[in-house]
XYZ file of C-alpha atoms in Angstrom:
715
model
C 0.147 -0.263 -0.535
C 1.855 3.216 -0.456
C 1.394 5.857 1.441
C -1.597 8.314 -0.805
C -3.223 5.252 0.080
C -2.417 4.782 3.271
C -2.754 8.677 4.895
C -6.831 7.901 2.720
C -7.454 4.367 4.814
C -6.344 6.228 8.233
C -8.563 9.555 7.109
C -11.843 6.966 6.923
C -10.852 4.576 10.192
C -9.707 8.253 12.539
C -11.705 11.105 10.875
C -14.233 9.516 13.473
C -11.808 9.417 16.137
C -11.987 12.137 19.836
C -7.980 13.177 18.705
C -8.910 13.543 14.977
C -12.258 15.750 15.292
C -10.072 17.621 17.871
C -7.437 18.855 16.394
C -9.636 19.537 13.577
C -12.262 21.159 15.752
C -9.044 23.529 16.789
C -7.611 24.618 13.113
C -10.419 25.221 12.358
C -11.446 27.903 14.745
C -7.793 28.902 14.255
C -8.520 29.704 10.835
C -12.100 30.828 11.050
C -10.969 34.097 13.583
C -7.913 34.703 11.045
C -9.891 34.921 9.052
C -12.724 36.595 9.788
C -10.850 39.402 12.046
C -8.120 39.663 8.576
C -11.706 40.655 6.337
C -12.711 42.601 8.965
C -10.907 44.253 9.551
C -8.834 44.544 5.488
C -13.013 46.371 5.077
C -12.528 48.542 7.558
C -9.406 49.956 6.541
C -10.331 50.804 3.418
C -13.837 52.166 4.267
C -11.731 53.945 6.417
C -9.298 55.385 3.789
C -12.292 55.780 1.003
C -14.331 57.922 4.493
C -10.808 60.084 4.467
C -11.301 60.684 0.343
C -12.918 63.529 0.742
C -9.356 65.266 2.118
C -8.657 65.636 -1.169
C -12.472 65.495 -2.955
C -11.047 62.531 -4.431
C -9.340 59.178 -4.387
C -6.578 60.179 -5.961
C -5.603 63.751 -7.494
C -2.837 65.157 -9.727
C -2.050 68.478 -8.350
C 0.636 70.671 -10.848
C 1.291 74.878 -11.072
C 0.293 74.328 -14.884
C -2.822 73.129 -15.867
C -3.014 69.014 -16.224
C -2.746 67.917 -19.842
C -6.706 66.976 -21.156
C -4.858 63.530 -22.188
C -4.193 62.389 -18.592
C -7.820 63.306 -17.607
C -9.131 61.086 -20.463
C -6.947 58.003 -19.528
C -8.562 58.070 -16.410
C -12.076 58.026 -17.801
C -11.639 55.127 -20.108
C -9.859 53.295 -17.167
C -13.398 53.391 -15.524
C -12.324 56.012 -13.576
C -14.978 59.755 -12.580
C -12.544 62.959 -13.139
C -13.169 66.348 -12.048
C -11.281 69.473 -12.446
C -10.625 72.526 -9.559
C -8.169 75.602 -10.357
C -7.281 78.364 -7.329
C -5.574 81.476 -7.576
C -4.979 84.415 -5.258
C -6.203 87.610 -6.289
C -7.901 90.614 -4.826
C -11.882 91.148 -5.865
C -14.078 94.210 -5.179
C -17.651 94.596 -4.298
C -18.589 98.400 -4.560
C -15.281 100.409 -2.763
C -14.011 97.467 -0.733
C -11.857 94.153 -1.789
C -9.363 92.010 -0.014
C -7.200 89.474 -0.705
C -8.669 86.415 -1.504
C -8.171 82.401 -3.156
C -10.671 81.760 -6.260
C -11.265 78.596 -6.644
C -12.342 77.443 -10.151
C -15.240 73.793 -10.461
C -16.330 72.002 -12.678
C -19.184 69.926 -13.052
C -19.350 67.060 -10.717
C -17.033 68.257 -7.610
C -16.597 67.563 -5.566
C -15.836 63.470 -5.996
C -15.925 62.861 -2.601
C -17.618 64.780 0.526
C -19.782 67.022 -0.330
C -20.388 70.743 -0.599
C -22.337 72.841 2.583
C -24.445 76.580 2.090
C -25.437 78.529 4.638
C -24.339 80.916 7.607
C -25.646 78.891 10.652
C -28.459 76.750 8.659
C -26.460 74.313 6.525
C -27.373 72.808 4.234
C -25.234 70.294 1.925
C -25.509 70.375 -1.877
C -24.300 68.053 -5.330
C -24.888 71.541 -6.915
C -21.843 73.594 -8.358
C -22.011 77.895 -8.664
C -23.281 78.231 -11.796
C -22.215 80.445 -14.650
C -22.099 84.055 -13.194
C -23.126 83.783 -9.644
C -20.164 82.899 -6.881
C -20.754 81.476 -3.714
C -18.169 82.911 -0.718
C -17.553 81.613 2.446
C -18.558 84.188 5.924
C -14.901 85.729 6.152
C -15.060 86.641 2.718
C -18.001 88.618 3.152
C -16.650 90.221 6.196
C -13.778 91.925 4.313
C -15.557 93.092 2.196
C -19.539 94.157 3.663
C -20.858 92.068 1.205
C -24.123 89.982 1.570
C -25.657 87.828 -0.695
C -26.904 89.259 -4.090
C -24.208 91.770 -3.984
C -22.391 92.438 -7.468
C -18.080 90.642 -7.283
C -15.429 92.406 -9.824
C -13.495 88.323 -10.195
C -10.939 89.587 -12.927
C -12.850 90.703 -15.852
C -16.395 90.229 -14.951
C -18.729 90.602 -12.280
C -20.180 87.643 -10.750
C -23.678 87.818 -8.104
C -22.920 86.297 -5.233
C -25.330 83.201 -4.824
C -24.659 81.609 -1.129
C -22.709 81.137 1.356
C -20.254 78.155 1.220
C -19.872 76.892 4.590
C -17.628 73.699 4.294
C -15.242 72.377 0.745
C -13.905 68.917 1.499
C -10.269 69.113 0.409
C -9.783 72.321 2.319
C -10.188 70.876 5.486
C -6.894 68.815 4.769
C -5.086 71.252 6.648
C -4.413 74.432 8.419
C -2.928 76.687 5.657
C -5.683 77.833 3.723
C -6.551 80.558 5.843
C -6.863 83.436 2.965
C -10.791 84.260 2.231
C -13.102 81.436 -0.347
C -14.467 82.366 -3.500
C -15.476 79.761 -5.465
C -16.780 80.396 -9.290
C -17.880 77.701 -12.858
C -14.490 76.998 -13.992
C -15.706 78.428 -17.312
C -16.075 81.819 -15.946
C -12.205 81.551 -14.090
C -11.402 80.574 -17.341
C -13.395 84.700 -18.494
C -11.616 86.244 -15.782
C -8.648 86.776 -17.530
C -6.875 85.787 -14.036
C -5.064 81.954 -15.323
C -3.626 84.288 -18.257
C 0.413 83.851 -19.196
C 2.539 84.382 -15.438
C -0.520 83.612 -13.345
C -0.236 80.886 -10.048
C -2.426 79.393 -9.837
C -2.939 75.641 -8.766
C -4.183 73.381 -10.650
C -5.946 69.578 -9.647
C -6.940 66.733 -10.806
C -9.520 64.997 -8.933
C -10.249 61.059 -10.114
C -12.290 58.631 -8.015
C -13.887 55.067 -8.800
C -14.298 51.410 -7.210
C -10.753 50.526 -5.364
C -9.391 47.895 -7.878
C -9.753 50.627 -10.767
C -7.969 53.303 -8.856
C -4.695 51.121 -7.835
C -4.857 49.362 -11.449
C -4.310 53.335 -12.550
C -1.962 54.765 -9.506
C 0.116 51.706 -10.199
C 1.311 53.029 -13.617
C 1.232 56.230 -13.682
C 3.972 58.799 -12.467
C 5.065 56.911 -15.863
C 3.152 59.591 -17.106
C 3.385 62.587 -15.311
C 5.264 65.831 -16.455
C 7.398 67.781 -14.574
C 5.661 69.840 -12.304
C 3.204 67.313 -11.967
C 2.503 65.349 -8.634
C 0.127 62.623 -6.925
C -1.568 63.334 -4.474
C -2.781 59.599 -2.092
C -5.321 59.667 1.211
C -1.705 59.275 2.946
C 0.010 62.219 1.626
C -3.683 64.985 3.017
C -2.120 66.487 6.586
C -5.648 65.786 8.372
C -6.349 65.645 12.149
C -8.206 62.323 11.829
C -4.278 60.095 10.329
C -3.063 60.067 13.496
C -6.543 58.339 14.898
C -6.887 55.959 11.250
C -3.411 54.485 12.631
C -4.292 54.200 15.826
C -7.145 52.262 13.948
C -4.908 49.925 11.949
C -2.581 49.713 14.738
C -5.298 48.103 17.046
C -7.487 46.327 14.758
C -3.976 44.683 13.544
C -3.353 44.023 17.049
C -6.463 42.494 17.575
C -5.983 39.275 14.312
C -2.592 38.642 16.685
C -3.631 38.658 19.668
C -7.021 36.625 18.008
C -4.223 33.451 16.349
C -2.127 33.857 20.019
C -5.990 32.546 21.434
C -5.925 29.776 18.243
C -3.003 29.036 18.665
C -3.314 27.925 22.399
C -6.269 26.172 20.907
C -3.949 24.342 18.525
C -1.546 23.732 21.112
C -3.727 21.411 23.152
C -5.747 19.754 20.824
C -1.902 18.882 18.096
C -0.288 17.611 21.624
C -3.085 14.943 22.473
C -3.153 14.352 18.043
C 0.811 13.861 18.497
C 0.979 11.120 21.028
C -1.646 8.783 19.471
C -0.007 8.207 16.465
C 3.463 7.195 18.456
C 0.948 3.858 19.216
C -0.227 3.488 15.662
C 2.979 4.098 13.870
C 4.924 1.656 16.323
C 1.596 -1.069 15.109
C 2.199 0.057 11.317
C 5.684 -1.024 11.950
C 5.174 -4.162 13.545
C 3.364 -4.927 10.008
C 6.587 -4.023 7.710
C 5.616 -0.507 7.016
C 9.157 1.779 6.724
C 9.895 4.681 8.854
C 9.506 6.873 5.315
C 5.959 5.655 4.307
C 4.363 6.338 8.081
C 6.191 9.491 7.103
C 4.666 10.158 4.367
C 1.441 9.280 5.099
C 0.793 10.642 8.456
C 1.970 14.323 6.145
C -0.181 12.984 4.100
C -3.534 13.206 6.861
C -2.214 16.342 8.167
C -2.540 18.272 5.032
C -6.250 16.684 4.511
C -7.118 17.500 7.989
C -5.638 20.946 7.525
C -7.586 21.316 3.908
C -10.930 20.655 5.542
C -9.842 22.737 8.339
C -8.839 25.485 6.138
C -12.158 25.495 4.166
C -14.551 24.745 6.986
C -12.377 28.074 8.824
C -12.848 30.171 6.155
C -16.314 29.912 4.117
C -17.580 30.371 9.220
C -14.795 32.596 9.279
C -16.608 35.051 5.951
C -19.936 34.628 7.536
C -19.603 35.851 10.209
C -17.321 39.301 8.793
C -20.390 39.716 6.778
C -22.485 39.255 9.635
C -20.757 42.579 11.093
C -21.373 44.486 8.346
C -24.369 44.377 8.098
C -25.240 45.043 11.098
C -22.771 47.941 11.027
C -24.281 48.665 7.635
C -27.169 51.170 10.010
C -24.336 52.578 12.180
C -22.017 55.543 12.808
C -19.497 53.022 10.745
C -21.273 52.468 7.381
C -21.575 50.571 4.862
C -18.344 48.681 4.635
C -16.799 47.693 1.340
C -16.920 44.170 -0.408
C -14.927 41.508 0.888
C -11.443 40.705 -0.986
C -10.445 37.217 -1.381
C -6.817 38.030 0.317
C -7.086 38.031 3.835
C -9.123 34.724 3.380
C -5.916 33.311 1.663
C -3.834 34.449 4.032
C -5.670 32.990 6.644
C -5.738 29.277 4.699
C -1.470 29.785 4.118
C -1.474 30.583 8.695
C -3.854 27.739 9.192
C -1.596 25.452 6.788
C 1.836 27.156 8.849
C 0.001 26.100 12.125
C -0.804 22.925 11.750
C 2.340 22.089 10.265
C 3.755 23.809 13.240
C 2.410 21.709 15.933
C 1.652 18.237 13.981
C 6.189 18.392 12.744
C 7.346 17.945 16.138
C 5.013 14.285 15.914
C 6.078 13.438 12.413
C 10.083 14.440 12.790
C 9.795 11.532 16.046
C 8.203 9.312 14.699
C 10.433 8.279 12.258
C 12.027 6.616 15.421
C 9.206 5.465 17.005
C 10.815 1.544 17.634
C 7.846 -1.591 17.301
C 8.622 -2.829 20.729
C 6.916 0.476 21.714
C 3.930 -2.210 21.458
C 4.907 -4.623 24.298
C 7.453 -1.307 26.230
C 6.897 2.450 25.949
C 9.993 3.194 27.332
C 11.596 1.838 24.684
C 10.259 4.985 22.778
C 13.360 7.298 23.521
C 12.018 11.058 21.514
C 15.117 13.182 20.417
C 15.535 16.649 21.463
C 16.105 17.949 17.623
C 12.065 18.298 17.103
C 11.813 20.890 19.241
C 14.334 23.393 17.049
C 11.655 22.518 14.399
C 8.999 23.585 16.820
C 9.783 27.174 17.352
C 10.694 27.466 13.741
C 7.265 27.061 12.332
C 5.659 27.884 15.934
C 8.120 31.232 13.965
C 6.547 31.255 10.300
C 2.862 30.920 11.968
C 2.786 34.138 14.364
C 4.767 36.049 10.812
C 1.704 36.248 9.338
C -0.456 38.504 11.879
C 2.810 40.074 12.737
C 3.692 41.398 9.494
C -0.131 42.860 9.097
C 0.627 44.062 12.265
C 3.167 46.403 10.151
C 5.059 47.256 13.766
C 8.431 45.903 14.422
C 8.693 46.907 17.874
C 4.992 46.720 19.118
C 5.143 42.499 17.447
C 8.947 42.366 20.255
C 7.129 44.000 23.104
C 4.228 41.557 22.672
C 5.616 38.237 21.162
C 8.824 38.947 22.985
C 6.121 39.760 26.053
C 4.483 36.367 26.130
C 7.590 34.924 25.388
C 8.699 36.260 29.128
C 5.649 35.338 30.505
C 5.137 31.893 29.158
C 9.022 31.262 31.165
C 7.388 32.539 34.080
C 4.047 30.599 33.810
C 6.158 27.222 32.699
C 8.843 27.732 36.090
C 5.829 28.419 38.170
C 4.512 24.994 36.518
C 7.467 22.659 37.586
C 7.746 24.825 40.876
C 3.863 23.397 41.379
C 3.849 19.536 40.280
C 7.245 18.909 42.451
C 5.190 21.024 45.451
C 2.207 17.670 44.399
C 4.862 15.481 44.589
C 5.786 16.437 47.374
C 1.227 16.389 49.068
C 1.116 13.471 47.682
C 3.602 11.942 50.097
C 1.729 13.030 52.849
C -1.658 12.724 51.725
C -4.795 10.762 51.594
C -5.603 7.772 49.720
C -8.045 9.650 46.723
C -5.201 13.080 47.120
C -2.306 11.080 47.073
C -3.506 8.750 43.044
C -4.946 12.863 42.192
C -1.156 14.094 43.057
C 1.495 11.700 42.016
C -1.536 11.620 38.377
C 0.000 15.203 37.790
C 3.037 14.718 39.097
C 3.380 11.271 36.573
C 1.930 14.150 33.636
C 4.339 16.795 34.071
C 5.514 17.909 31.131
C 1.999 17.476 29.232
C 1.078 20.312 33.274
C 3.136 22.894 32.543
C 2.275 22.434 29.016
C -1.331 23.266 29.751
C -0.555 26.074 32.246
C 1.673 28.251 29.854
C -1.312 27.768 27.622
C -4.123 29.015 29.385
C -1.974 30.766 30.796
C -0.737 32.633 27.201
C -4.870 32.119 26.802
C -5.973 34.741 29.640
C -2.887 37.052 28.897
C -3.669 38.107 25.107
C -7.542 38.266 26.955
C -6.958 40.377 29.289
C -4.897 42.652 27.709
C -6.844 42.960 23.750
C -9.157 44.442 27.528
C -7.374 46.965 28.878
C -5.613 48.050 25.242
C -8.907 48.569 24.030
C -9.621 50.647 27.382
C -7.341 52.417 26.494
C -6.894 53.167 23.254
C -10.950 54.308 23.062
C -10.247 57.048 26.329
C -6.849 58.065 24.054
C -9.343 59.011 20.726
C -12.121 60.391 22.250
C -9.612 62.462 24.504
C -7.872 63.711 21.678
C -10.152 65.931 21.433
C -10.558 67.447 24.402
C -13.177 70.093 25.622
C -11.982 73.408 25.164
C -10.757 72.660 21.664
C -9.429 76.023 19.889
C -12.325 75.592 17.013
C -11.412 79.327 15.669
C -8.969 81.353 13.947
C -8.277 85.052 13.645
C -5.974 86.152 10.970
C -4.268 89.883 10.410
C -4.621 91.098 13.059
C -2.774 94.389 13.474
C -0.465 94.535 16.798
C -2.715 97.832 17.886
C -5.389 95.755 18.276
C -4.212 93.216 20.494
C -5.621 93.955 23.296
C -8.913 95.071 22.123
C -9.480 92.010 20.206
C -9.116 89.917 23.512
C -11.085 92.044 25.118
C -14.118 91.600 22.401
C -13.093 87.856 22.472
C -13.188 87.615 26.347
C -16.738 89.644 26.261
C -17.852 86.411 23.666
C -17.097 84.609 25.907
C -14.208 82.887 24.438
C -11.835 80.343 26.357
C -8.595 79.186 26.212
C -6.914 82.561 24.206
C -4.459 82.631 22.090
C -2.367 84.789 19.751
C 1.403 84.845 19.183
C 3.193 86.926 16.196
C 4.003 85.805 12.311
C 5.789 87.297 9.671
C 5.706 86.383 6.763
C 9.757 85.759 4.441
C 12.063 83.951 2.449
C 14.936 81.656 3.816
C 17.539 83.038 1.649
C 21.095 81.108 2.878
C 21.616 77.927 4.482
C 25.070 78.502 6.460
C 26.805 79.757 3.213
C 24.861 78.467 0.416
C 21.719 80.781 -1.783
C 18.989 78.608 -0.806
C 18.237 79.439 -5.376
C 21.368 76.568 -5.386
C 19.955 73.997 -3.381
C 17.626 71.676 -5.360
C 16.103 69.303 -3.563
C 14.599 65.927 -4.686
C 11.933 66.278 -1.906
C 9.431 68.096 -3.601
C 7.429 69.859 -0.088
C 11.849 70.723 0.651
C 11.934 72.297 -3.125
C 8.870 74.362 -2.495
C 9.917 75.458 1.067
C 13.022 76.546 -0.183
C 11.565 78.153 -3.407
C 8.489 80.249 -1.514
C 7.037 82.202 1.845
C 8.263 80.535 5.058
C 5.725 81.523 8.246
C 8.171 82.659 11.593
C 7.352 83.767 15.058
C 9.026 84.317 18.240
C 8.489 84.216 22.005
C 10.513 83.254 24.889
C 9.071 80.200 26.225
C 8.022 76.741 24.539
C 4.357 77.038 22.937
C 2.012 74.323 24.132
C 1.278 71.268 22.030
C 5.791 71.409 21.901
C 8.383 69.198 22.584
C 11.755 70.151 22.834
C 13.800 66.735 20.796
C 16.957 68.192 20.313
C 19.191 71.571 21.536
C 17.759 73.944 24.176
C 15.447 76.931 24.289
C 15.858 80.346 24.379
C 15.040 82.007 28.157
C 14.686 86.036 28.266
C 17.330 86.582 29.429
C 19.561 85.689 26.056
C 19.482 87.778 23.926
C 21.897 86.365 20.633
C 19.771 85.950 17.466
C 18.598 82.653 17.647
C 16.449 80.220 16.104
C 13.956 76.888 16.536
C 12.638 74.436 14.444
C 9.852 71.968 14.446
C 11.185 68.145 13.230
C 9.450 67.559 9.741
C 11.414 71.129 8.806
C 14.080 70.673 9.864
C 14.585 66.633 8.105
C 13.231 67.473 4.799
C 15.625 70.041 4.283
C 18.432 68.272 5.436
C 19.547 71.005 8.352
C 20.866 70.176 11.574
C 21.847 71.915 15.375
C 23.906 74.901 15.017
C 23.544 75.381 11.182
C 22.839 79.041 10.643
C 19.897 80.398 8.470
C 19.204 83.459 6.751
C 16.100 84.890 6.122
C 14.806 87.694 4.835
C 11.427 89.918 5.351
C 10.236 93.310 4.534
C 13.417 93.948 2.610
C 15.639 93.427 5.916
C 18.083 90.720 6.435
C 18.597 88.872 9.620
C 20.146 85.229 10.749
C 21.271 83.292 13.377
C 22.307 79.339 14.329
C 19.190 76.858 14.747
C 20.202 75.847 18.884
C 16.988 73.528 19.245
C 14.395 71.269 17.059
C 11.427 70.832 18.329
C 8.512 67.673 17.864
C 5.468 69.224 17.178
C 1.520 68.334 17.685
C -0.107 69.197 14.398
C -2.832 67.895 15.344
C -3.933 70.420 18.685
C -5.818 72.766 16.754
C -3.088 75.345 18.492
C -1.138 78.499 16.551
C 1.754 76.331 16.043
C 4.908 77.342 13.783
C 7.389 75.496 11.434
C 10.240 78.352 12.435
C 10.130 79.800 15.749
C 13.104 82.979 16.680
C 14.080 85.132 19.366
C 12.309 88.109 19.910
C 15.168 90.417 19.323
C 15.409 89.419 15.916
C 12.192 90.228 15.275
C 11.878 94.142 16.965
C 12.469 95.701 13.639
C 10.198 93.262 10.748
C 6.759 93.772 10.363
C 4.079 91.235 11.123
C 0.872 90.181 12.218
C -0.492 88.291 14.941
C -2.634 85.385 13.976
C -4.781 83.637 17.933
C -6.956 80.765 18.654
C -9.522 80.848 20.607
C -12.681 78.299 21.878
C -16.321 79.137 21.475
C -19.287 76.605 23.527
C -21.700 75.713 19.744
C -24.455 77.854 18.563
C -22.507 80.905 20.390
C -21.183 81.654 17.111
C -23.232 85.129 16.387
C -21.687 86.804 19.386
C -18.315 87.781 17.179
C -20.886 90.259 14.497
C -19.778 92.827 16.565
C -15.871 91.688 16.958
C -16.204 91.499 13.233
C -17.596 94.465 12.530
C -15.195 96.643 14.498
C -12.213 94.666 13.156
C -13.312 95.190 9.642
C -9.485 93.423 8.074
C -9.786 90.684 10.951
C -10.492 87.903 8.478
C -12.195 84.684 11.583
C -11.644 81.281 10.211
C -14.688 78.955 11.643
C -13.006 75.293 12.137
C -15.891 73.841 13.923
C -16.616 71.321 11.094
C -13.558 69.936 10.539
C -13.136 68.750 14.716
C -17.029 67.317 13.477
C -15.828 65.265 10.712
C -12.447 64.608 13.254
C -14.927 63.106 15.866
C -16.637 62.339 13.178
C -14.122 59.566 11.677
C -12.441 58.830 15.741
C -16.670 57.449 16.475
C -16.185 55.589 13.548
C -13.148 53.694 14.410
C -14.060 53.117 17.778
C -17.791 51.266 16.703
C -15.055 49.147 14.466
C -12.198 48.186 17.741
C -15.325 47.651 20.007
C -16.563 45.090 16.952
C -12.995 43.449 16.825
C -13.090 43.243 20.410
C -16.258 41.502 21.162
C -15.201 39.091 18.186
C -11.612 38.176 18.646
C -12.695 37.753 22.636
C -15.862 34.862 21.503
C -12.687 33.779 19.091
C -11.164 33.205 22.160
C -13.858 31.774 24.556
C -14.273 29.029 21.899
């Protein structure tokens, strides 16, 4: 009889045995846990990315200083994607005798491809329209600066348009705090007819694209080869947004939940595989006594394990697929929203994991079965297992854990989690050994019934230590997930505490500082922060002119060639942490500069480097004496560059500020706007509400994954 026939006969014979059923069930539960968590977390992650695409108003964006060729847009449409265009340009507009610098944005039909526009001043409403030709939509800052209202005539370039609506929110403007200028949105045809896009005009062009995930990925895969100089690709990952932090935390937690589910599944498989592998030794000894060779038995038992693993994978993946579908249906009417369809990838990884898990816990038996003597049938003491199988055991288990560890994509966290598990396993094994030694001593003076029970534990010392270790690891995994889940949700919800600034003030003149503070306090504003700001250019780094520096990073190049904002203070601002050097104090009169970490890294600037700036025709500079890590998601007034106040004594500047005003109290700011018409007010409540909405979504996703992993562990 060959090995294949023997394996099928063994499967038919042992299919009804308790050990085989236990192993099959353990592997199926392991696969179900891995596949359901993997499928569900993949769907949640893709749903979050889809929602975050609102930051760009599309799934994929090509940005350029020049118009993006229509050929690229046509190629995108042929690839099954929807397209839209936007162009922004800064210009002075007029309403009667009033004028102000605003950012004009031209949009085409279909904009935005992701997210919605909102109109209105206090009672905001969603709309799927864009401005009609001959009309303009202006935000509150533009209306206040121009002392205008809907119905007034607005001069934009060579055109005169009617202000038809108040623009409350546009999704691709909520991605950062840099777009502080008043906004006017018009139809793209009107922008092209206004003459603002003529030769030498400074404008930003964007081609927005959106569609099915597979179509977007396919088009993006070779898009870089089609781009011309000055064009760049923007994705959700490139967008600067507070929600990126919550999304990253969600991915890490969901991936850790999958890894925890693997630990739980491994515990169940370990206990089942231990019994199964022990029982095979008697069968192998019997087969050898009838003349079967070690090689044939090895192949037969290996094929038998393959049939069990395939069956378990099919059952587990099917169960996991149904489970994640049920969870998705439950979440369909919740803040998590509708999830994208499941993909086969995570299920295939779960199948690979099943094979590795089966191999890991059955490999010791396979390696050692070749050495089982036929005489084991008469005397089991003659069967001594080789210590080398433990090495194969560890390698296979490491391979099984590599899949969820790779999905977590944080090797430090993986090392802490698995390293801690290994240390705990050692402690549990040592404790189990101490308990077994204690049972031998207790058995000597115990009664007959106790003596039999305690002696039985001592005789099965290895199995007892293994069970103590396995069950201890399982409880650790459940408790770890419980603790981390609670702390993570508290961290998410505490990430935007009460009192987070929800309004910003721009273009405050220095002499208006005291009156602005008084007006804000009368309006009931809290956490008021006012910071000086000057706009200039970085002209030299050490002895090299910035005009001669050509960095590869487009962002670094824009910082070198464009304008930079500077501020000054004698103390470290809130949400800033010094990570290198020392911050100056009020008693230090020397010129010094402090840079944000991301700004310094992008331009490869280090401690001691000399920087020279030009502001209002005046040049000044100094050495970099500190590097700061800035929490840009705090909604405080933050700057990349800080200088000592002595450096800024004679340079022209304005003041920008932030404050918190309770919801529904915005009407109190009307007097401030009338008294200080030059000051632009930026209401970021819509941004904060969007952040809180996504935090609620990822929190619910995390809770669902936690309860599912808990259920898998209990099973």
